[in-house]
Coordinates of C-alpha atoms and ligand atoms in Angstrom, one line a residue:
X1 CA -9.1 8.0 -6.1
X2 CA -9.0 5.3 -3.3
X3 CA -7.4 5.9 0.2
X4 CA -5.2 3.2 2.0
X5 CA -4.6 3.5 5.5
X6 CA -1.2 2.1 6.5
X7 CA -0.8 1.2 10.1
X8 CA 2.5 1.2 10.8
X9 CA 1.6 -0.1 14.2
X10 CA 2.9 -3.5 16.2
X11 CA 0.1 -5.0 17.7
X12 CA -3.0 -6.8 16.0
X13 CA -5.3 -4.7 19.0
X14 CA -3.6 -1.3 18.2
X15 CA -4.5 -2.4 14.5
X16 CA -8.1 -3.7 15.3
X17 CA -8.3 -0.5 17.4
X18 CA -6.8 1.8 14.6
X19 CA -9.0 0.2 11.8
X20 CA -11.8 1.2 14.1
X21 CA -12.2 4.3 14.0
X22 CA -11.0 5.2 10.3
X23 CA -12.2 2.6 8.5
X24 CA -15.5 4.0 7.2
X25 CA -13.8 7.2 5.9
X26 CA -10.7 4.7 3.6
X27 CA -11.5 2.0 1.0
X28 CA -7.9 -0.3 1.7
X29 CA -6.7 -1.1 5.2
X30 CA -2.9 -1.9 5.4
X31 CA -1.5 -4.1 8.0
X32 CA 2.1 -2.6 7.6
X33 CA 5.4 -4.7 7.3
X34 CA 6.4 -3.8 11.2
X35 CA 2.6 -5.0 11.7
X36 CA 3.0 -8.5 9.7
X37 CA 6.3 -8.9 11.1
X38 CA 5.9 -8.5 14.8
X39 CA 2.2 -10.1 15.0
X40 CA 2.3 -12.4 12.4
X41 CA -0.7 -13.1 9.8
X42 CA -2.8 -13.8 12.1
X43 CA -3.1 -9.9 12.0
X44 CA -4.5 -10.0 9.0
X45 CA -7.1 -12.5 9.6
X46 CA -8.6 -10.8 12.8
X47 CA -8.7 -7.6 10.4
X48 CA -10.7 -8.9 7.8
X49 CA -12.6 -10.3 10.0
X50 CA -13.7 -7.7 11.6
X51 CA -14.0 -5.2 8.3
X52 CA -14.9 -7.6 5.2
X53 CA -16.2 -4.9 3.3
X54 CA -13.1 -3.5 2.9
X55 CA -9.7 -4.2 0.5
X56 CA -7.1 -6.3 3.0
X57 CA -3.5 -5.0 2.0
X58 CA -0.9 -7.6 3.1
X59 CA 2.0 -5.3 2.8
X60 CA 4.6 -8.5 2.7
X61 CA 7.5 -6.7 1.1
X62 CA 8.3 -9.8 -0.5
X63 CA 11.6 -10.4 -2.2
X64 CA 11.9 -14.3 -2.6
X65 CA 9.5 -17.1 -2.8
X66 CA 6.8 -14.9 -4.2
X67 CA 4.4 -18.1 -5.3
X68 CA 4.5 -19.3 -1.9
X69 CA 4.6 -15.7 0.2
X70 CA 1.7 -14.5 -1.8
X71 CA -0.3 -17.6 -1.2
X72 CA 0.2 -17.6 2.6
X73 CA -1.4 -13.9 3.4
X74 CA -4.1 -14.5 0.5
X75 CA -5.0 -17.6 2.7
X76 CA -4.8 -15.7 5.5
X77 CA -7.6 -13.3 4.2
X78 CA -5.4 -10.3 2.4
X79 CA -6.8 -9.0 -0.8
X80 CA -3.8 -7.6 -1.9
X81 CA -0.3 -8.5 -1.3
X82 CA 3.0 -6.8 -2.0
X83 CA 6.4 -8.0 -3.5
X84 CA 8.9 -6.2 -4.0
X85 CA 10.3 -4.5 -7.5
X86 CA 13.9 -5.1 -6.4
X87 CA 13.0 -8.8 -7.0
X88 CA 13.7 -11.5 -9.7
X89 CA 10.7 -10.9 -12.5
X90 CA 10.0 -15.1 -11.6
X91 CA 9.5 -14.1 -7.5
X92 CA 7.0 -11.6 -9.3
X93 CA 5.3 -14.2 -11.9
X94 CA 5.4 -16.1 -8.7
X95 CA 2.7 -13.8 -6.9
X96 CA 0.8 -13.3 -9.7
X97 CA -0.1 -17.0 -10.0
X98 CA -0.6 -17.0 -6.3
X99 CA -3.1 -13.7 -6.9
X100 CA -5.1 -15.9 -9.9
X101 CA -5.7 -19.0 -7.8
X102 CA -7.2 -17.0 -5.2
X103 CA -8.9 -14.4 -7.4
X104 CA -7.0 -11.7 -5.7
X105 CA -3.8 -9.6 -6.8
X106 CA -0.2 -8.2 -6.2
X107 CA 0.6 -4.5 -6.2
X108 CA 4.6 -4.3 -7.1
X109 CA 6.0 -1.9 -4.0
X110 CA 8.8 0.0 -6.2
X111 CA 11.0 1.0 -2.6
X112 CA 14.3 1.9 -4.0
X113 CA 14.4 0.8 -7.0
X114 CA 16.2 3.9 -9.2
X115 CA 14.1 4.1 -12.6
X116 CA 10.6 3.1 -11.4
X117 CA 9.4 4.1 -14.5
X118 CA 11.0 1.4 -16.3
X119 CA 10.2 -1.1 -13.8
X120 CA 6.5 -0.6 -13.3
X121 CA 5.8 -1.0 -17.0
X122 CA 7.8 -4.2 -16.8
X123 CA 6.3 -5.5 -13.7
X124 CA 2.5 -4.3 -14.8
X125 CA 3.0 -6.5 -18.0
X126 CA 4.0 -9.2 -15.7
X127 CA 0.7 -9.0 -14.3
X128 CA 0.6 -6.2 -11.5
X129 CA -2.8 -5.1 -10.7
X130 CA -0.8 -1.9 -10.0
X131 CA 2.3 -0.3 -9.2
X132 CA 3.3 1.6 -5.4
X133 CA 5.1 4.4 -5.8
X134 CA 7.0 4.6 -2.5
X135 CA 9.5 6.1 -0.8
X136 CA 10.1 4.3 2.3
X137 CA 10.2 5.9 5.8
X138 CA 14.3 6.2 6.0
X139 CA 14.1 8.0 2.4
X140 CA 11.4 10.0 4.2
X141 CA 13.8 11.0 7.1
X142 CA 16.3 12.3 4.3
X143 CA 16.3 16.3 4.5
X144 CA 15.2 17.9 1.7
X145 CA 12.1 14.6 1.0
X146 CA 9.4 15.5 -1.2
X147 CA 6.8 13.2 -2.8
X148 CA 7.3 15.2 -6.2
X149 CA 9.5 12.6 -7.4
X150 CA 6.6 9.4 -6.7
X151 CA 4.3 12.0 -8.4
X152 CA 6.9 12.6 -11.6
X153 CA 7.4 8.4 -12.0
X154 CA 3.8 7.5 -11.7
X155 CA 2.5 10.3 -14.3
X156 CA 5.1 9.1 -16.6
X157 CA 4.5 5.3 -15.8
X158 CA 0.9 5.2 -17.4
X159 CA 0.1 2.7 -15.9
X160 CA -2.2 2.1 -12.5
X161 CA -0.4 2.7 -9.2
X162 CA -0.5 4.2 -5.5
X163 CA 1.3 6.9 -4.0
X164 CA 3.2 6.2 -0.5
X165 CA 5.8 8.6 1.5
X166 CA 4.5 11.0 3.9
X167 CA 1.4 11.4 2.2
X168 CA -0.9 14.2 4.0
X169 CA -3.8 16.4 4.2
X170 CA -1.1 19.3 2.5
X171 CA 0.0 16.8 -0.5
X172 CA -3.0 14.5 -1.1
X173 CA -4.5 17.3 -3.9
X174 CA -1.2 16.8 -5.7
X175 CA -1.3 13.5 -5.5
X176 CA -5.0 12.8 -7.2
X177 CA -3.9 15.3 -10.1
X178 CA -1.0 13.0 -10.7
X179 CA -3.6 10.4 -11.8
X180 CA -2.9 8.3 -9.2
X181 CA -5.5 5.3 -8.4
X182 CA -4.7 5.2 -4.4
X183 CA -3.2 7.5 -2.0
X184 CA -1.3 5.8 1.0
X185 CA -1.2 7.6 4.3
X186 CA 0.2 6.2 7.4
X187 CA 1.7 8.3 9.6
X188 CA -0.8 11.2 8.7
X189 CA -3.3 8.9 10.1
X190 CA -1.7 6.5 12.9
X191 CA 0.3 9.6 14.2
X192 CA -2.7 11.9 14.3
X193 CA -3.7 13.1 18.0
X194 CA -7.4 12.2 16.4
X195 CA -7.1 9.1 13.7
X196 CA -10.6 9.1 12.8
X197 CA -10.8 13.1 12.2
X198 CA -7.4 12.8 10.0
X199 CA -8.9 10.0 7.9
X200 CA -12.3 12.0 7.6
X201 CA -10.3 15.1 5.9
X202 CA -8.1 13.4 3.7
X203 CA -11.3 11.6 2.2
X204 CA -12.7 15.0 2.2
X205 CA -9.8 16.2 0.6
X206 CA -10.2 13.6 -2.6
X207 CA -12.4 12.8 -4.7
Ligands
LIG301 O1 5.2 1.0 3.6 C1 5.5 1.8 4.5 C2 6.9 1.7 5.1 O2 7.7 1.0 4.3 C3 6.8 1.0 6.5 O3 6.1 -0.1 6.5 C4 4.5 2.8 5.0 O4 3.4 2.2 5.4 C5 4.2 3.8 3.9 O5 5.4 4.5 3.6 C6 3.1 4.7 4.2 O6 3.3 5.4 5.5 P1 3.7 6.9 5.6 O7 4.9 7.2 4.8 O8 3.8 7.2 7.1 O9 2.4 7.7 5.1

């Protein structure tokens, strides 16, 4: 199982800073939505710059205009990009032939949609390179959260995807027995009082 770090953060140096020290213990770096939105994708340039061994993740959120969305951050230097699965099956089609021309692909973020079961089987036959299983950081706040509902959906789903919502060194066991293909962790990492040390024992925690 891979691991993503997400970072959450608002500046490209915080990022650049972040990406650092963790790099060498994940395989994805993810230049969160906050992160695209407030520094732009310029972000996401200086990152790859600085790390090209490892997979960019553009997390774009898109919901409209996928073609064109998707085809700005791949030129920007993002591996993968996310759309939304609240979006029109075309906005999603639209990615995907962004993600060919560049050789690269779109991971479908399913963020409140209700059956994500249903959805990432439709959205991995329309040319996903996988699904996110996500519960955002609001749905987080909700009292009573746990990621045993992600895990459920993406064991049922058969099909590739990620696990995001609070993932940490306490769940990431449960979520590599769920099958899953990446485990996300932002504030687990980001929020840690020592980044690097938190990113060496959830990769110590995996396999
Ligand atoms: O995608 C995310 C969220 O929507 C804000 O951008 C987070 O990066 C994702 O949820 C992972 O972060 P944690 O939940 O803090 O692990």
């Amino acid at each position: 199982m891979k691991l993503q770090v997400a970072m959450d953060l608002l500046t490209t140096e915080a990022a650049l800073e972040l990406a650092g020290q963790v790099a060498e213990y994940v395989d994805i770096i993810e230049l969160g939505t906050p992160l695209i939105k407030a520094a732009g994708l310029s972000a996401v340039t200086a990152i790859k710059k600085a790390h090209p061994d490892k997979i960019v993740f553009a997390d774009m959120k898109t919901m409209d205009a996928g073609e064109l969305e998707a085809d700005i951050a791949f030129k920007a230097g993002a591996d993968l990009v996310t759309i939304l699965g609240t979006a029109d099956d075309s906005t999603i089609a639209g990615g995907v032939k962004a993600a060919k021309a560049h050789n690269k692909g779109i991971v479908v973020d399913l963020i409140g949609v209700a059956d994500k079961v249903t959805r990432a089987k439709e959205v991995r036959a329309l040319g996903a390179k996988f699904v996110e299983m996500h519960a955002g950081l609001d749905e987080q706040a909700k009292p009573g959260y746990d990621l045993n509902g992600l895990l459920r959906a993406g064991e049922e789903a058969r099909v590739p995807f990620s696990v995001a919502g609070g993932v940490n060194l306490t769940t990431i066991e449960a979520v590599q027995r769920a099958g899953a293909d990446v485990a996300v962790a932002g504030g687990a990492i980001y929020g840690a009082a020592d980044p690097a040390l938190a990113a060496k024992q959830l990769r110590a925690a995996i396999s």
